[in-house]
Coordinates of C-alpha atoms in Angstrom, one line a residue:
X21 CA 112.3 -96.5 90.2
X22 CA 111.3 -92.7 91.0
X23 CA 113.4 -90.4 92.8
X24 CA 112.1 -87.1 94.8
X25 CA 113.2 -83.8 92.7
X26 CA 115.3 -81.1 94.5
X27 CA 114.6 -77.4 94.9
X28 CA 116.6 -74.1 95.5
X29 CA 114.8 -71.2 97.6
X30 CA 116.3 -68.0 98.8
X31 CA 116.1 -64.2 98.7
X32 CA 117.4 -61.1 97.2
X33 CA 118.8 -58.7 100.0
X34 CA 119.3 -55.0 99.4
X35 CA 122.0 -53.4 101.0
X36 CA 121.8 -49.7 100.8
X37 CA 124.9 -47.2 101.1
X38 CA 125.4 -44.4 103.7
X39 CA 127.6 -42.4 101.3
X40 CA 126.0 -39.0 100.8
X41 CA 126.6 -39.3 96.8
X42 CA 124.5 -42.5 96.9
X43 CA 121.2 -40.9 98.3
X44 CA 118.1 -40.8 96.5
X45 CA 119.3 -43.1 93.7
X46 CA 116.7 -45.7 92.0
X47 CA 116.6 -49.0 93.9
X48 CA 116.4 -52.2 91.9
X49 CA 112.6 -53.6 91.4
X50 CA 112.2 -57.0 92.0
X51 CA 109.4 -57.1 89.1
X52 CA 112.6 -55.9 87.0
X53 CA 114.8 -58.6 88.2
X54 CA 115.7 -61.9 86.7
X55 CA 117.5 -64.6 88.3
X56 CA 118.9 -67.2 85.8
X57 CA 119.4 -71.1 86.9
X58 CA 122.2 -72.1 84.7
X59 CA 123.0 -75.9 84.5
X60 CA 126.7 -76.9 83.6
X61 CA 126.4 -78.0 79.6
X62 CA 128.1 -81.6 80.6
X63 CA 125.0 -82.3 82.7
X64 CA 122.4 -80.9 80.3
X65 CA 121.0 -84.5 79.5
X66 CA 117.9 -86.5 79.7
X67 CA 114.2 -85.6 78.4
X68 CA 113.8 -82.1 76.7
X69 CA 111.0 -81.2 78.9
X70 CA 113.0 -81.9 82.2
X71 CA 115.4 -79.7 80.6
X72 CA 113.1 -76.8 80.2
X73 CA 111.2 -77.2 83.7
X74 CA 113.6 -74.4 85.1
X75 CA 115.3 -71.2 83.9
X76 CA 114.9 -67.4 84.5
X77 CA 112.4 -66.3 87.3
X78 CA 111.7 -63.0 89.0
X79 CA 111.3 -63.1 92.9
X80 CA 108.1 -62.2 94.7
X81 CA 107.5 -58.4 95.7
X82 CA 109.5 -59.4 99.2
X83 CA 112.5 -60.8 97.0
X84 CA 111.9 -64.4 97.7
X85 CA 112.1 -66.9 95.1
X86 CA 112.2 -70.9 94.7
X87 CA 113.4 -73.1 91.7
X88 CA 111.3 -76.3 92.2
X89 CA 111.7 -79.8 90.2
X90 CA 115.3 -79.5 89.7
X91 CA 116.9 -82.7 88.4
X92 CA 120.6 -83.5 89.7
X93 CA 123.6 -81.8 88.2
X94 CA 125.6 -78.7 88.7
X95 CA 124.2 -75.5 88.5
X96 CA 124.9 -71.6 88.9
X97 CA 122.3 -68.4 89.5
X98 CA 123.2 -65.5 87.5
X99 CA 120.8 -62.5 88.5
X100 CA 120.4 -59.3 86.2
X101 CA 118.6 -56.1 87.3
X102 CA 118.2 -52.8 86.1
X103 CA 119.6 -50.2 88.8
X104 CA 122.8 -48.1 87.9
X105 CA 124.1 -47.2 91.2
X106 CA 123.7 -50.8 92.4
X107 CA 125.8 -53.9 92.1
X108 CA 126.2 -57.6 92.6
X109 CA 127.8 -57.7 95.9
X110 CA 127.7 -61.5 96.7
X111 CA 125.9 -64.8 96.5
X112 CA 125.9 -67.2 99.6
X113 CA 124.4 -70.2 100.8
X114 CA 123.5 -72.1 103.9
X115 CA 123.8 -75.8 104.3
X116 CA 121.5 -78.1 102.3
X117 CA 119.0 -80.3 103.8
X118 CA 117.6 -83.6 102.1
X119 CA 114.7 -86.0 102.2
X120 CA 117.4 -88.8 102.3
X121 CA 118.5 -90.2 105.5
X122 CA 120.7 -88.2 107.7
X123 CA 124.6 -87.6 106.2
X124 CA 127.7 -86.0 106.8
X125 CA 126.9 -82.1 106.3
X126 CA 127.6 -80.7 103.0
X127 CA 130.7 -78.0 103.4
X128 CA 129.7 -74.3 103.0
X129 CA 130.3 -73.4 99.4
X130 CA 130.4 -70.1 97.3
X131 CA 127.8 -70.0 94.8
X132 CA 129.4 -67.3 92.7
X133 CA 133.1 -69.0 92.6
X134 CA 131.8 -72.6 92.1
X135 CA 129.1 -74.6 90.6
X136 CA 126.5 -75.7 93.3
X137 CA 126.0 -79.8 93.2
X138 CA 122.4 -80.7 93.4
X139 CA 121.7 -84.4 94.9
X140 CA 118.5 -86.1 94.3
X141 CA 116.0 -85.1 97.0
X142 CA 118.3 -81.8 97.9
X143 CA 116.6 -79.1 99.2
X144 CA 118.7 -76.1 99.2
X145 CA 117.3 -73.3 101.6
X146 CA 118.7 -69.7 102.8
X147 CA 120.4 -68.8 99.6
X148 CA 120.8 -65.0 99.5
X149 CA 121.8 -62.7 96.8
X150 CA 122.8 -59.2 97.9
X151 CA 122.7 -56.3 95.9
X152 CA 124.6 -53.2 97.3
X153 CA 124.2 -49.7 96.6
X154 CA 127.4 -47.7 95.6
X155 CA 128.0 -49.0 91.8
X156 CA 130.2 -46.8 89.8
X157 CA 130.6 -46.7 86.3
X158 CA 133.3 -46.1 83.4
X159 CA 133.1 -44.5 80.0
X160 CA 136.2 -44.1 78.3
X161 CA 138.0 -44.6 75.1
X162 CA 141.3 -46.1 73.9
X163 CA 143.1 -43.4 72.0
X164 CA 143.7 -44.2 68.1
X165 CA 145.4 -42.3 65.6
X166 CA 143.4 -40.3 62.9
X167 CA 141.9 -42.5 60.6
X168 CA 142.8 -45.6 62.6
X169 CA 140.6 -48.0 64.0
X170 CA 141.0 -50.5 67.2
X171 CA 141.3 -54.2 65.8
X172 CA 138.2 -56.3 65.9
X173 CA 137.9 -58.3 68.9
X174 CA 139.5 -56.1 71.5
X175 CA 138.4 -56.0 75.0
X176 CA 138.6 -54.0 78.0
X177 CA 139.0 -55.8 81.5
X178 CA 138.8 -54.6 85.1
X179 CA 140.2 -57.1 87.7
X180 CA 140.7 -56.3 91.5
X181 CA 143.8 -54.8 92.3
X182 CA 143.5 -55.5 96.3
X183 CA 144.7 -58.6 97.4
X184 CA 141.9 -59.4 99.3
X185 CA 139.8 -59.3 96.2
X186 CA 141.7 -61.4 94.1
X187 CA 139.6 -64.7 94.4
X188 CA 136.3 -62.7 94.2
X189 CA 134.9 -63.4 90.9
X190 CA 132.6 -60.7 91.3
X191 CA 135.0 -58.2 91.0
X192 CA 136.1 -59.3 87.2
X193 CA 134.7 -57.4 84.5
X194 CA 135.0 -57.2 80.7
X195 CA 133.5 -55.3 77.9
X196 CA 133.9 -55.0 74.2
X197 CA 135.9 -52.0 72.7
X198 CA 134.2 -50.7 69.6
X199 CA 136.2 -49.6 66.4
X200 CA 136.5 -46.1 67.5
X201 CA 137.9 -47.1 70.6
X202 CA 134.7 -46.4 72.9
X203 CA 134.1 -48.8 76.0
X204 CA 131.3 -48.7 79.1
X205 CA 131.1 -50.6 82.1
X206 CA 128.5 -50.4 84.7
X207 CA 127.4 -51.7 88.2
X208 CA 131.0 -51.7 89.3
X209 CA 131.9 -52.1 92.9
X210 CA 133.6 -49.5 94.6
X211 CA 137.4 -50.2 94.7
X212 CA 140.7 -50.2 92.9
X213 CA 141.2 -52.2 90.1
X214 CA 143.8 -53.0 87.5
X215 CA 142.9 -52.1 83.6
X216 CA 144.0 -54.3 80.7
X217 CA 143.2 -54.1 77.2
X218 CA 143.6 -57.4 75.2
X219 CA 143.2 -58.1 71.5
X220 CA 142.9 -60.9 70.6
X221 CA 140.6 -62.0 73.6
X222 CA 141.2 -65.3 75.3
X223 CA 138.5 -67.6 74.2
X224 CA 138.1 -68.9 78.0
X225 CA 137.9 -65.0 79.2
X226 CA 136.1 -63.8 76.1
X227 CA 132.6 -63.0 78.1
X228 CA 131.5 -61.8 81.6
X229 CA 129.9 -65.7 82.1
X230 CA 133.0 -67.4 80.6
X231 CA 135.3 -64.9 82.8
X232 CA 133.7 -65.6 86.0
X233 CA 133.2 -69.7 85.2
X234 CA 134.7 -71.8 87.8
X235 CA 136.9 -73.4 85.1
X236 CA 138.7 -69.9 84.3
X237 CA 140.2 -69.9 87.7
X238 CA 143.7 -70.4 86.3
X239 CA 143.0 -68.1 83.4
X240 CA 141.7 -65.3 85.8
X241 CA 145.0 -65.7 87.8
X242 CA 147.3 -65.1 84.8
X243 CA 144.9 -62.4 83.4
X244 CA 144.9 -60.3 86.9
X245 CA 149.2 -60.9 86.8
X246 CA 149.4 -59.6 83.3
X247 CA 146.7 -56.4 84.4
X248 CA 149.2 -55.9 87.2
X249 CA 152.1 -56.0 85.3
X250 CA 151.1 -53.0 83.0
X251 CA 150.8 -50.8 86.3
X252 CA 147.5 -49.4 84.7
X253 CA 145.2 -48.8 87.5
X254 CA 141.9 -47.0 88.6
X255 CA 140.1 -46.3 91.8
X256 CA 136.4 -46.1 92.0
X257 CA 134.5 -44.3 94.6
X258 CA 130.7 -45.0 95.4
X259 CA 128.2 -44.0 92.9
X260 CA 130.9 -42.4 90.8
X261 CA 130.3 -42.0 87.1
X262 CA 133.7 -41.9 85.5
X263 CA 133.6 -40.2 82.0
X264 CA 136.4 -39.6 79.6
X265 CA 138.7 -42.3 80.7
X266 CA 141.6 -42.7 78.7
X267 CA 143.3 -46.3 78.4
X268 CA 146.7 -46.7 76.5
X269 CA 146.7 -49.7 74.1
X270 CA 149.6 -51.9 74.8

């Protein structure tokens, strides 16, 4: 029997900053923006041609996008863009509609923190990816003795220090630390963060995608507790470029 395929449609919204230090900065261009529709690996079954019908795409000149012919499963959206002073603020979604008979309304979900479950024939609309101006960046170094190197596999984490941001997965960041101790992080939302250096890196938190994965919620909580216990924090201002940041290796 045949079943209707589903779709996800939405737009990218740009939220400018009123901070004086952010004025005149380059905005993200939709032509340079990609939205990657990622399917849960355990749901990636079926004919190969069906698995390759969707992937990364750019929005139209007005910021709108549509993923059509989606097979049932669990999905996440990973946007990427090129604009140093902007950051991914949120991903929000409205209630889905369907071509099937009316049924109980689906509760509101947070596509950034959880998998979006797509059912046969479901048409999810009103999805909004908000990019906000005001991103900060950090360029720093872990002090090492002369002739020494940082252990391979070391990583630098930023986790939200504010209690009301603890569950916001878009406030968690990771970057590799080079052998000479240098590291860089860009597109950071302004705010206060706990900083942490780890070696070896936990497998479930080794990349940004894994760090923000719904399956890593418990690991993120433990990571934040560890970072808080280190009592090493940094506060980032809108459009701030923090250079020569020194982090102690613990």
